[in-house]
Amino acid sequence: MLELKHIMFERDNKKILNDINLTIDTGKFIAITGQNGSGKSTLAKIIMGIEKPDSGQVIFEGQDITNKTIDERARMGIGFAFQQPVKFKGITVLDLIRLSANRKMNKKEACDILSTVGLCANEYIDREVNGSLSGGELKRIEIALLAVRDAKLCIFDEPEAGIDLWSFQNLIEVFENIQERTKGTTLIISHQERILKIADEIILMRNGKIQKTGKAEEVLAEMNVKPHCCKLNKGTKC
Amino acid sequence: MLREETNKAYMEKIEENLLETIAGDDVRTGAYNIRKNGKGVERQITENVKIETKKDGTGIDIYVKENTKFEIVHIPVIITQSGLKDVVYNDFYIGKNANVVIVAGCGIHNDEHNDSQHDGIHRFFLEEGAKVRYYEKHYGEGKGDGKRILNPVTEVELKEGSSLEMESVQIKGVDSTIRETRGKVYKDGNLVVTEKILTAGTQLAKTVFDVDLEEEGASVKVTSRSVATENSKQQFESKIVGNTKCFGHVECDAIIKDNAKVTAIPEIIANNVDANLIHEAAIGKIAGEQLIKLMTLGLSEKEAEEKIIEGFLK
Ligand SMILES: Nc1ncnc2c1ncn2[C@@H]1O[C@H](COP(=O)(O)OP(=O)(O)OP(=O)(O)O)[C@@H](O)[C@H]1O
Ligand SMILES: [Mg+2]
């Protein structure tokens, strides 16, 4: 469903993405991980059309979309939840949910969506999406916005960041529900082991390159994700 | 004759539309005074709200009885006669602990070549504990190249514990406007002003706020949100003087597009160590990330821009 060919993206003499090649199939739940600054968000933005690669191609469902605009891609079925949600002035949660949904949506339905991301709907639905919302609240709204789109390809950039652990299972249910409905592909950028573990495949990035892709077990093994000894746990985890 | 009849019906329709645009569809409930082309044409008073023509004929006096609870007073002005310059002085006397909503505003329809102008000078005198919510909407329309000019002046005097919340909106079709709001706020009085302005073409909009916080506990909050597009110009001037323990907050937030120009001139003067005064001003184009976010939801760049402006001025 998605193919990236020789994607290059360079800024300030730094190769932020250095020859990225990738094929992703329909119906998959894929995680992208890697160090801070390794190029994960940049890659996601290139798929959504927010950044243009210096060279290379983006193919979506057999069509070259490299020169398509953000909104064209959105209408073709690509959706993106930002790592840092955007704030507005005067635009409410309900306004955004309605804009995001590809169908007519009454207030009750919009409230139901908010509930699925763990927000008490009545308190939030008419609030402005501005700096008065907490980081976690903005993040949940951002997830809800993508959840209503029923996009064929959903890209979440660190959706778990700022979300309390208690809600973690709910978050995973949100992803499951999206995939059940759309039968599409979910691409999640994450540092969270609990998300990486449930992925069909993990893409590990390093310095603008794909260091490894493969089944979750293999990549996790390569990453050597095991409890580590350190001074903090005084060796009890070894 | 027939032509005249149709013309008359046409004008009536324009007038009703203007009225509804600036004052809503419930103009004729409660007390009201409708002024058309420089003359009072319809009036209704109630038990608690008296409206009287000034002796010198320059305007009206509105008296709200003390302890009046939740009445709505409509004072709309419409101008359909091209070339008319209408000046009116309206004074509002709000009795102790009265609580009223006042809806004013001016709609100009100008199909001709001459300039039409309305200068409304509204003075508010609030007695102790009175509460007023004051809405003012300005609107211009018509095919002519005659200018539609509105220069509203609002003067408020807030006695102990009284409060006035003013909301002014100028969204469309006014070529030139200078809005002045002056206030004196006394003990524990509270003045809240919200203005929304959208200018286009070669329109000019200037707002001036001049508020003195005279006694302890007085407060003022001014919020201005404006969008300046095409070749329009806006200027925002505000001067808040704190003479005692008081609180003042001015926020001017403007979106600028195309070749528009926006100037914000803040002035806050503290004459007392306990005067707490804040001025915030921000002028900038529509944030790129807001456009991008809405485009990821499938809106074109133009649609996204419209949504952002619509929300901003909501
Ligand atoms: N437009 C740009 N101009 C200059 N440098 C950029 C630009 N965009 C990204 N970078 C740099 O590229 C690198 C990759 O950024 P990116 O945001 O893709 O990282 P990331 O893998 O998502 O990191 P994190 O885990 O911290 O979110 C970073 O070093 C960043 O500073
Ligand atoms: Mg990132």
Coordinates of C-alpha atoms and ligand atoms in Angstrom, one line a residue:
Chain A
M1 CA 0.0 0.0 0.0
L2 CA 2.9 2.3 0.7
E3 CA 6.3 2.3 -0.9
L4 CA 9.2 4.7 -0.4
K5 CA 12.0 4.8 -2.9
H6 CA 15.4 6.3 -2.3
I7 CA 14.0 9.1 -0.1
M8 CA 16.7 11.8 0.5
F9 CA 16.1 14.8 2.8
E10 CA 19.0 17.1 3.7
R11 CA 18.9 20.3 5.7
D12 CA 21.9 22.4 6.9
N13 CA 24.3 19.9 5.3
K14 CA 22.9 17.1 7.4
K15 CA 21.4 14.0 5.7
I16 CA 18.3 13.8 7.9
L17 CA 16.9 11.0 5.7
N18 CA 19.5 9.1 3.7
D19 CA 18.2 6.8 1.0
I20 CA 15.1 5.4 2.7
N21 CA 13.6 2.4 1.0
L22 CA 10.5 0.8 2.4
T23 CA 7.5 -1.2 1.5
I24 CA 4.5 -1.5 3.7
D25 CA 1.5 -3.9 3.1
T26 CA -2.1 -3.4 3.8
G27 CA -3.6 -4.5 7.1
K28 CA -0.4 -4.2 9.0
F29 CA 0.4 -2.7 12.3
I30 CA 3.9 -1.3 12.0
A31 CA 6.0 0.5 14.5
I32 CA 8.9 2.9 13.8
T33 CA 11.4 3.4 16.5
G34 CA 14.9 4.7 16.9
Q35 CA 16.9 7.3 18.7
N36 CA 15.8 10.9 19.1
G37 CA 16.7 12.8 16.0
S38 CA 17.1 9.6 13.9
G39 CA 14.5 11.0 11.4
K40 CA 11.2 9.2 12.3
S41 CA 9.0 12.3 12.4
T42 CA 10.6 13.6 9.2
L43 CA 9.8 10.4 7.5
A44 CA 6.2 10.6 8.6
K45 CA 5.9 14.2 7.4
I46 CA 7.3 13.1 4.0
I47 CA 4.6 10.5 3.7
M48 CA 1.9 13.0 4.6
G49 CA 3.3 15.6 2.3
I50 CA 4.2 18.1 5.0
E51 CA 7.9 17.9 3.9
K52 CA 9.0 17.3 0.4
P53 CA 12.0 15.0 -0.2
D54 CA 14.9 16.3 -2.1
S55 CA 14.8 13.2 -4.2
G56 CA 13.0 9.9 -4.2
Q57 CA 9.4 8.8 -4.6
V58 CA 6.4 8.1 -2.4
I59 CA 4.0 5.6 -3.8
F60 CA 0.6 5.1 -2.3
E61 CA -1.7 2.4 -3.5
G62 CA 0.2 2.2 -6.8
Q63 CA 0.1 5.9 -7.4
D64 CA 3.1 8.2 -7.3
I65 CA 2.1 10.9 -4.8
T66 CA 5.5 12.6 -4.4
N67 CA 4.1 15.8 -5.8
K68 CA 0.7 15.7 -4.3
T69 CA -0.3 18.3 -1.7
I70 CA -1.2 17.5 2.0
D71 CA -4.9 17.8 1.5
E72 CA -4.9 15.6 -1.7
R73 CA -3.1 12.9 0.3
A74 CA -5.6 13.3 3.1
R75 CA -8.4 12.8 0.7
M76 CA -6.7 9.8 -0.7
G77 CA -6.8 8.2 2.7
I78 CA -3.6 9.1 4.6
G79 CA -4.0 10.5 8.1
F80 CA -1.4 11.9 10.5
A81 CA -1.5 12.5 14.3
F82 CA 1.2 15.0 15.1
Q83 CA 3.9 14.4 17.7
Q84 CA 3.2 18.0 18.9
P85 CA -0.5 18.7 18.5
V86 CA -1.3 22.1 17.0
K87 CA -3.2 24.7 19.0
F88 CA -5.7 27.1 17.6
K89 CA -7.6 30.2 18.7
G90 CA -11.4 29.9 18.8
I91 CA -11.7 26.5 17.2
T92 CA -13.3 23.9 19.4
V93 CA -12.8 20.2 19.9
L94 CA -16.2 19.6 18.3
D95 CA -15.2 21.8 15.3
L96 CA -12.1 19.8 14.7
I97 CA -13.8 16.4 15.1
R98 CA -16.4 17.4 12.6
L99 CA -13.8 18.7 10.1
S100 CA -11.8 15.5 10.6
A101 CA -14.7 13.0 10.1
N102 CA -15.3 12.1 6.6
R103 CA -19.0 11.9 7.3
K104 CA -21.7 14.0 8.9
M105 CA -21.3 13.8 12.6
N106 CA -23.7 14.9 15.4
K107 CA -22.6 16.0 18.8
K108 CA -23.4 12.7 20.4
E109 CA -21.2 10.8 18.0
A110 CA -18.4 13.3 18.5
C111 CA -18.7 12.8 22.2
D112 CA -18.5 9.0 21.8
I113 CA -15.2 9.4 20.0
L114 CA -13.8 11.5 22.8
S115 CA -14.8 9.0 25.3
T116 CA -12.9 6.3 23.5
V117 CA -9.7 8.3 24.0
G118 CA -10.5 8.6 27.7
L119 CA -11.8 12.2 27.8
C120 CA -15.0 12.9 29.6
A121 CA -16.8 14.2 26.6
N122 CA -19.1 16.8 28.1
E123 CA -16.2 18.6 29.7
Y124 CA -14.2 18.8 26.5
I125 CA -16.4 18.9 23.5
D126 CA -17.0 22.6 23.4
R127 CA -13.6 23.7 24.7
E128 CA -11.2 25.6 22.5
V129 CA -8.2 23.6 21.2
N130 CA -5.7 26.1 22.7
G131 CA -3.0 26.2 25.3
S132 CA -5.5 25.9 28.2
L133 CA -5.6 22.1 27.5
S134 CA -2.9 20.0 29.1
G135 CA -0.4 18.2 27.0
G136 CA -2.0 14.9 27.6
E137 CA -5.4 16.2 26.7
L138 CA -4.2 17.7 23.5
K139 CA -2.5 14.4 22.7
R140 CA -5.7 12.5 23.2
I141 CA -7.7 14.9 21.1
E142 CA -5.1 14.5 18.4
I143 CA -5.6 10.7 18.5
A144 CA -9.4 11.1 18.4
L145 CA -9.1 13.3 15.3
L146 CA -7.3 10.5 13.4
A147 CA -9.5 7.8 14.8
V148 CA -12.6 9.4 13.2
R149 CA -11.1 9.8 9.8
D150 CA -11.1 6.1 9.0
A151 CA -8.0 6.7 6.9
K152 CA -6.5 3.7 5.0
L153 CA -3.1 4.7 6.3
C154 CA -3.0 6.1 9.8
I155 CA 0.3 7.5 11.1
F156 CA 0.6 8.3 14.8
D157 CA 3.7 10.1 15.9
E158 CA 4.5 9.0 19.5
P159 CA 0.8 8.8 20.5
E160 CA 1.7 7.4 23.9
A161 CA 3.9 10.4 24.8
G162 CA 2.3 12.3 27.7
I163 CA -0.4 9.7 28.1
D164 CA -0.6 8.1 31.6
L165 CA 0.2 4.5 31.9
W166 CA -3.3 3.7 33.2
S167 CA -4.8 4.6 29.8
F168 CA -2.3 2.5 27.8
Q169 CA -4.6 -0.4 27.3
N170 CA -7.4 2.0 26.0
L171 CA -5.0 3.5 23.6
I172 CA -4.2 0.1 22.1
E173 CA -7.9 -0.6 21.9
V174 CA -8.3 2.6 19.8
F175 CA -5.7 1.3 17.4
E176 CA -7.4 -2.1 17.2
N177 CA -10.8 -0.5 16.5
I178 CA -9.4 1.6 13.7
Q179 CA -7.8 -1.3 12.1
E180 CA -10.9 -3.5 12.5
R181 CA -13.0 -0.8 10.8
T182 CA -10.7 0.3 8.0
K183 CA -8.7 -3.0 7.4
G184 CA -6.0 -0.5 6.6
T185 CA -2.5 0.0 7.8
T186 CA -1.3 1.7 11.0
L187 CA 2.1 3.2 11.3
I188 CA 3.1 4.1 14.8
I189 CA 6.2 6.0 15.8
S190 CA 7.0 5.0 19.3
H191 CA 9.7 4.5 21.9
Q192 CA 7.3 2.4 24.1
E193 CA 8.2 -1.3 24.5
R194 CA 4.5 -2.2 25.0
I195 CA 3.6 -0.8 21.6
L196 CA 6.7 -2.2 19.9
K197 CA 5.8 -5.6 21.3
I198 CA 2.4 -5.7 19.7
A199 CA 3.6 -4.6 16.2
D200 CA 3.6 -6.9 13.2
E201 CA 6.8 -5.3 12.2
I202 CA 9.3 -2.9 13.6
I203 CA 11.3 -0.4 11.6
L204 CA 14.4 0.6 13.4
M205 CA 15.9 3.9 12.4
R206 CA 19.4 5.3 13.0
N207 CA 21.0 8.5 11.7
G208 CA 18.5 8.9 8.9
K209 CA 18.8 5.3 7.7
I210 CA 16.8 2.2 8.3
Q211 CA 19.0 0.1 10.4
K212 CA 16.7 -2.9 10.5
T213 CA 13.2 -4.0 9.6
G214 CA 11.6 -7.2 10.6
K215 CA 9.3 -9.1 12.9
A216 CA 8.9 -7.5 16.3
E217 CA 10.7 -10.3 18.1
E218 CA 13.8 -10.1 15.8
V219 CA 14.1 -6.3 16.0
L220 CA 13.5 -6.2 19.7
A221 CA 16.2 -8.8 20.2
E222 CA 18.6 -6.8 18.1
M223 CA 17.7 -3.7 20.1
N224 CA 18.4 -5.8 23.2
V225 CA 15.4 -4.6 25.0
K226 CA 15.8 -6.3 28.3
P227 CA 15.8 -5.0 31.9
H228 CA 19.0 -3.3 32.5
C229 CA 21.1 -3.0 35.6
C230 CA 21.7 0.5 36.8
K231 CA 22.3 2.4 40.0
L232 CA 18.7 3.3 40.2
N233 CA 17.3 -0.2 40.5
K234 CA 20.4 -1.3 42.5
G235 CA 20.8 -4.4 40.5
T236 CA 17.4 -5.9 41.4
K237 CA 16.5 -6.1 37.7
C238 CA 19.4 -8.2 36.7
Chain B
M1 CA -46.7 54.4 -9.6
L2 CA -46.2 50.7 -9.9
R3 CA -42.4 51.3 -10.0
E4 CA -42.6 53.3 -6.9
E5 CA -44.5 50.6 -5.1
T6 CA -41.9 47.9 -6.0
N7 CA -39.2 50.3 -5.1
K8 CA -40.8 50.8 -1.7
A9 CA -41.1 47.1 -1.1
Y10 CA -37.5 46.7 -2.1
M11 CA -36.4 49.3 0.4
E12 CA -38.4 47.8 3.1
K13 CA -36.9 44.5 2.5
I14 CA -33.4 46.0 2.7
E15 CA -34.2 47.8 5.9
E16 CA -35.6 44.7 7.6
N17 CA -32.5 42.7 6.5
L18 CA -30.2 45.4 7.9
L19 CA -32.1 45.4 11.1
E20 CA -31.9 41.7 11.5
T21 CA -28.2 41.6 10.6
I22 CA -27.2 44.0 13.3
A23 CA -29.9 43.4 16.0
G24 CA -31.1 39.8 15.4
D25 CA -34.7 38.8 14.7
D26 CA -36.1 39.8 18.1
V27 CA -35.6 43.6 17.8
R28 CA -39.2 44.3 18.6
T29 CA -39.4 42.5 21.9
G30 CA -39.0 44.6 25.0
A31 CA -38.0 48.2 24.9
Y32 CA -36.6 49.4 21.6
N33 CA -35.9 52.5 19.5
I34 CA -35.3 52.2 15.8
R35 CA -33.5 55.1 14.1
K36 CA -33.7 55.3 10.3
N37 CA -31.9 57.8 8.1
G38 CA -31.4 60.2 11.0
K39 CA -34.8 60.0 12.6
G40 CA -36.4 57.9 15.2
V41 CA -39.1 55.8 13.5
E42 CA -40.3 53.2 16.0
R43 CA -40.2 53.1 19.7
Q44 CA -41.5 51.0 22.5
I45 CA -41.0 51.4 26.2
T46 CA -41.7 49.1 29.1
E47 CA -42.5 49.4 32.8
N48 CA -38.8 49.4 33.6
V49 CA -37.2 51.0 30.6
K50 CA -38.1 54.5 29.5
I51 CA -36.8 56.1 26.3
E52 CA -37.1 59.8 25.8
T53 CA -36.1 62.1 23.0
K54 CA -33.5 64.7 24.0
K55 CA -34.9 68.2 24.3
D56 CA -32.5 69.5 21.7
G57 CA -33.4 66.6 19.4
T58 CA -29.8 65.3 19.2
G59 CA -30.6 61.8 20.4
I60 CA -32.3 59.8 23.1
D61 CA -32.0 59.2 26.8
I62 CA -32.6 55.7 28.1
Y63 CA -33.5 55.2 31.7
V64 CA -33.5 51.7 33.3
K65 CA -35.1 51.5 36.7
E66 CA -33.2 50.2 39.6
N67 CA -33.4 46.5 40.3
T68 CA -34.7 45.8 36.8
K69 CA -34.0 42.2 36.1
F70 CA -33.0 40.8 32.7
E71 CA -34.5 43.1 30.2
I72 CA -33.3 43.5 26.7
V73 CA -33.1 46.9 25.0
H74 CA -32.6 47.3 21.3
I75 CA -31.3 50.6 19.9
P76 CA -30.5 49.9 16.2
V77 CA -29.7 52.5 13.6
I78 CA -30.1 51.9 9.9
I79 CA -29.1 54.1 7.0
T80 CA -30.2 53.6 3.5
Q81 CA -30.0 57.1 2.2
S82 CA -26.7 57.7 0.4
G83 CA -24.9 60.9 1.3
L84 CA -26.4 61.1 4.8
K85 CA -24.2 62.1 7.7
D86 CA -26.0 61.1 10.9
V87 CA -24.8 62.1 14.3
V88 CA -26.6 60.9 17.4
Y89 CA -26.1 61.2 21.2
N90 CA -27.6 58.4 23.2
D91 CA -27.3 58.4 27.0
F92 CA -28.0 55.3 29.1
Y93 CA -28.8 55.7 32.8
I94 CA -28.8 52.4 34.5
G95 CA -30.3 52.3 38.0
K96 CA -28.9 50.5 41.1
N97 CA -28.6 46.7 40.7
A98 CA -30.4 46.7 37.4
N99 CA -29.3 43.9 35.1
V100 CA -29.9 44.5 31.4
V101 CA -28.8 43.6 27.9
I102 CA -28.5 46.4 25.4
V103 CA -28.2 45.7 21.7
A104 CA -27.1 48.6 19.6
G105 CA -25.4 48.7 16.2
C106 CA -25.6 50.3 12.8
G107 CA -26.2 49.0 9.4
I108 CA -25.5 51.0 6.3
H109 CA -26.8 50.2 2.9
N110 CA -25.3 52.4 0.2
D111 CA -26.0 51.8 -3.4
E112 CA -24.9 55.3 -4.6
H113 CA -21.8 57.4 -5.0
N114 CA -22.1 59.6 -1.9
D115 CA -20.6 58.7 1.4
S116 CA -22.9 57.6 4.2
Q117 CA -21.8 58.2 7.7
H118 CA -23.1 57.4 11.2
D119 CA -21.4 58.7 14.3
G120 CA -23.0 57.3 17.4
I121 CA -22.0 58.7 20.8
H122 CA -23.2 56.4 23.5
R123 CA -22.7 57.3 27.1
F124 CA -23.4 54.8 29.9
F125 CA -23.9 55.8 33.6
L126 CA -24.1 52.7 35.8
E127 CA -25.2 53.1 39.4
E128 CA -24.0 50.9 42.1
G129 CA -24.2 47.2 41.4
A130 CA -25.7 47.6 38.0
K131 CA -24.8 45.1 35.3
V132 CA -25.0 45.7 31.6
R133 CA -24.1 43.5 28.7
Y134 CA -23.8 45.7 25.6
Y135 CA -23.6 44.4 22.1
E136 CA -22.7 46.5 19.2
K137 CA -22.6 45.2 15.6
H138 CA -21.5 47.2 12.6
Y139 CA -22.2 46.2 9.1
G140 CA -22.1 47.8 5.7
E141 CA -23.4 46.7 2.3
G142 CA -24.5 48.1 -1.1
K143 CA -23.2 48.3 -4.6
G144 CA -22.3 52.0 -4.7
D145 CA -18.8 53.4 -4.5
G146 CA -20.0 55.9 -1.8
K147 CA -18.2 55.1 1.4
R148 CA -19.8 53.6 4.4
I149 CA -18.4 55.3 7.5
L150 CA -19.0 54.5 11.1
N151 CA -17.4 56.3 14.0
P152 CA -18.8 55.0 17.3
V153 CA -17.9 56.5 20.6
T154 CA -18.6 54.8 23.9
E155 CA -18.2 56.4 27.2
V156 CA -18.8 54.5 30.4
E157 CA -18.8 55.5 34.0
L158 CA -18.9 52.5 36.4
K159 CA -19.9 53.2 40.0
E160 CA -19.2 50.9 42.9
G161 CA -19.6 47.2 42.1
S162 CA -21.1 47.8 38.7
S163 CA -20.0 46.0 35.6
L164 CA -20.3 46.5 31.9
E165 CA -19.4 43.9 29.3
M166 CA -19.2 45.3 25.8
E167 CA -18.9 43.2 22.7
S168 CA -18.4 45.0 19.4
V169 CA -18.2 43.3 16.0
Q170 CA -17.4 44.7 12.7
I171 CA -17.3 42.0 10.1
K172 CA -18.2 43.4 6.8
G173 CA -18.5 46.2 4.5
V174 CA -17.5 49.2 6.6
D175 CA -15.0 51.4 4.7
S176 CA -13.8 53.5 7.5
T177 CA -14.2 53.4 11.2
I178 CA -12.8 55.1 14.2
R179 CA -14.0 53.5 17.4
E180 CA -13.3 55.2 20.6
T181 CA -14.1 53.8 24.0
R182 CA -13.4 55.8 27.1
G183 CA -14.1 54.7 30.7
K184 CA -13.8 55.6 34.3
V185 CA -14.1 52.7 36.6
Y186 CA -14.7 53.2 40.4
K187 CA -14.6 50.9 43.4
D188 CA -14.8 47.2 42.4
G189 CA -16.2 48.2 39.1
N190 CA -15.5 45.9 36.2
L191 CA -15.3 46.7 32.5
V192 CA -14.9 44.0 29.9
V193 CA -14.5 44.9 26.2
T194 CA -14.2 42.4 23.4
E195 CA -13.9 43.6 19.9
K196 CA -13.7 41.7 16.6
I197 CA -12.8 43.3 13.4
L198 CA -12.3 42.1 9.8
T199 CA -11.2 44.5 7.2
A200 CA -10.7 44.0 3.4
G201 CA -10.1 46.1 0.3
T202 CA -8.8 49.5 1.2
Q203 CA -10.8 49.7 4.5
L204 CA -9.5 51.5 7.5
A205 CA -10.3 50.7 11.1
K206 CA -8.9 52.4 14.1
T207 CA -9.8 51.7 17.7
V208 CA -8.9 53.8 20.7
F209 CA -9.3 52.7 24.3
D210 CA -8.8 55.0 27.1
V211 CA -9.7 53.7 30.5
D212 CA -8.9 55.1 34.0
L213 CA -9.1 52.8 36.9
E214 CA -9.9 55.3 39.6
E215 CA -10.7 53.4 42.8
E216 CA -9.6 50.2 44.6
G217 CA -10.7 47.0 43.0
A218 CA -11.5 48.5 39.7
S219 CA -10.7 46.3 36.7
V220 CA -10.7 46.3 33.0
K221 CA -10.1 43.6 30.4
V222 CA -9.9 44.5 26.7
T223 CA -9.6 41.7 24.1
S224 CA -9.2 42.7 20.5
R225 CA -9.2 40.1 17.8
S226 CA -8.8 41.3 14.2
V227 CA -8.1 40.1 10.8
A228 CA -6.7 42.6 8.2
T229 CA -6.8 41.4 4.6
E230 CA -5.9 42.8 1.1
N231 CA -4.9 46.5 1.3
S232 CA -6.7 47.4 4.5
K233 CA -5.2 49.2 7.5
Q234 CA -5.9 48.8 11.2
Q235 CA -4.7 50.6 14.1
F236 CA -5.2 49.7 17.8
E237 CA -4.4 52.2 20.4
S238 CA -5.0 51.6 24.1
K239 CA -4.2 53.6 27.2
I240 CA -5.0 52.2 30.6
V241 CA -4.3 54.3 33.7
G242 CA -4.2 52.6 37.1
N243 CA -4.4 55.2 39.9
T244 CA -4.9 52.8 42.7
K245 CA -4.9 49.1 43.6
C246 CA -6.5 47.8 40.4
F247 CA -6.2 45.4 37.6
G248 CA -6.0 46.0 33.8
H249 CA -5.4 43.5 31.0
V250 CA -5.3 44.4 27.3
E251 CA -4.8 41.8 24.7
C252 CA -4.6 42.7 21.0
D253 CA -4.3 39.8 18.6
A254 CA -4.2 40.4 14.9
I255 CA -3.9 38.2 11.9
I256 CA -2.5 39.9 8.9
K257 CA -2.8 38.9 5.2
D258 CA -1.8 40.1 1.8
N259 CA -0.7 43.7 1.9
A260 CA -2.6 44.8 5.0
K261 CA -1.0 46.9 7.7
V262 CA -1.7 46.6 11.4
T263 CA -0.3 48.9 14.1
A264 CA -0.7 48.3 17.8
I265 CA 0.2 51.1 20.2
P266 CA 0.0 50.0 23.8
E267 CA 0.2 52.4 26.7
I268 CA -0.2 51.4 30.3
I269 CA 0.4 53.9 33.1
A270 CA 0.7 52.9 36.7
N271 CA 0.4 55.7 39.2
N272 CA 0.3 53.4 42.1
V273 CA 2.5 50.6 43.3
D274 CA -0.5 48.2 43.5
A275 CA -1.7 48.9 40.0
N276 CA -1.4 45.6 38.1
L277 CA -1.4 46.3 34.4
I278 CA -0.7 44.0 31.5
H279 CA -0.6 44.6 27.8
E280 CA -0.2 41.8 25.3
A281 CA 0.0 42.4 21.5
A282 CA 0.6 39.9 18.8
I283 CA 0.4 40.5 15.1
G284 CA 1.2 37.8 12.6
K285 CA 0.1 35.8 9.6
I286 CA -1.9 32.7 10.1
A287 CA 0.3 30.1 11.7
G288 CA 1.6 27.7 9.1
E289 CA 1.2 24.7 11.4
Q290 CA -2.5 25.5 11.8
L291 CA -2.9 25.5 8.0
I292 CA -1.0 22.2 7.8
K293 CA -3.1 20.6 10.5
L294 CA -6.3 21.4 8.8
M295 CA -5.0 20.3 5.4
T296 CA -4.1 16.9 6.9
L297 CA -7.9 16.7 7.7
G298 CA -8.6 17.1 4.0
L299 CA -9.2 20.9 3.7
S300 CA -7.7 22.8 0.9
E301 CA -5.4 25.7 1.9
K302 CA -8.1 28.2 1.2
E303 CA -10.7 26.3 3.2
A304 CA -8.2 25.9 6.0
E305 CA -7.6 29.6 6.0
E306 CA -11.3 30.4 6.1
K307 CA -11.8 28.0 9.1
I308 CA -9.0 29.5 11.0
I309 CA -10.3 33.1 10.5
E310 CA -13.8 32.0 11.3
G311 CA -12.7 30.4 14.6
F312 CA -10.5 33.4 15.4
L313 CA -13.3 35.8 15.1
K314 CA -16.0 33.6 16.6
Ligands
LIG1 N1 13.6 21.4 8.7 C1 14.7 21.0 9.3 N2 15.8 21.8 9.3 C2 16.9 21.4 10.0 N3 17.0 20.3 10.7 C3 15.9 19.5 10.8 C4 14.7 19.8 10.1 N4 13.8 18.9 10.3 C5 14.4 18.0 11.1 N5 15.7 18.3 11.4 C6 16.6 17.6 12.2 O1 16.6 16.3 11.7 C7 16.7 15.3 12.7 C8 15.6 14.3 12.7 O2 14.4 15.0 13.2 P1 13.1 14.2 13.5 O3 12.2 15.1 14.1 O4 12.7 13.5 12.2 O5 13.6 13.1 14.6 P2 12.8 12.0 15.3 O6 13.4 10.7 15.0 O7 11.4 12.2 15.1 O8 13.2 12.4 16.9 P3 12.3 12.3 18.2 O9 12.4 10.9 18.7 O10 13.1 13.2 19.1 O11 10.9 12.7 17.9 C9 16.9 16.1 13.9 O12 18.3 16.2 14.2 C10 16.3 17.4 13.6 O13 16.9 18.4 14.4
MG2 MG 9.8 12.8 16.3

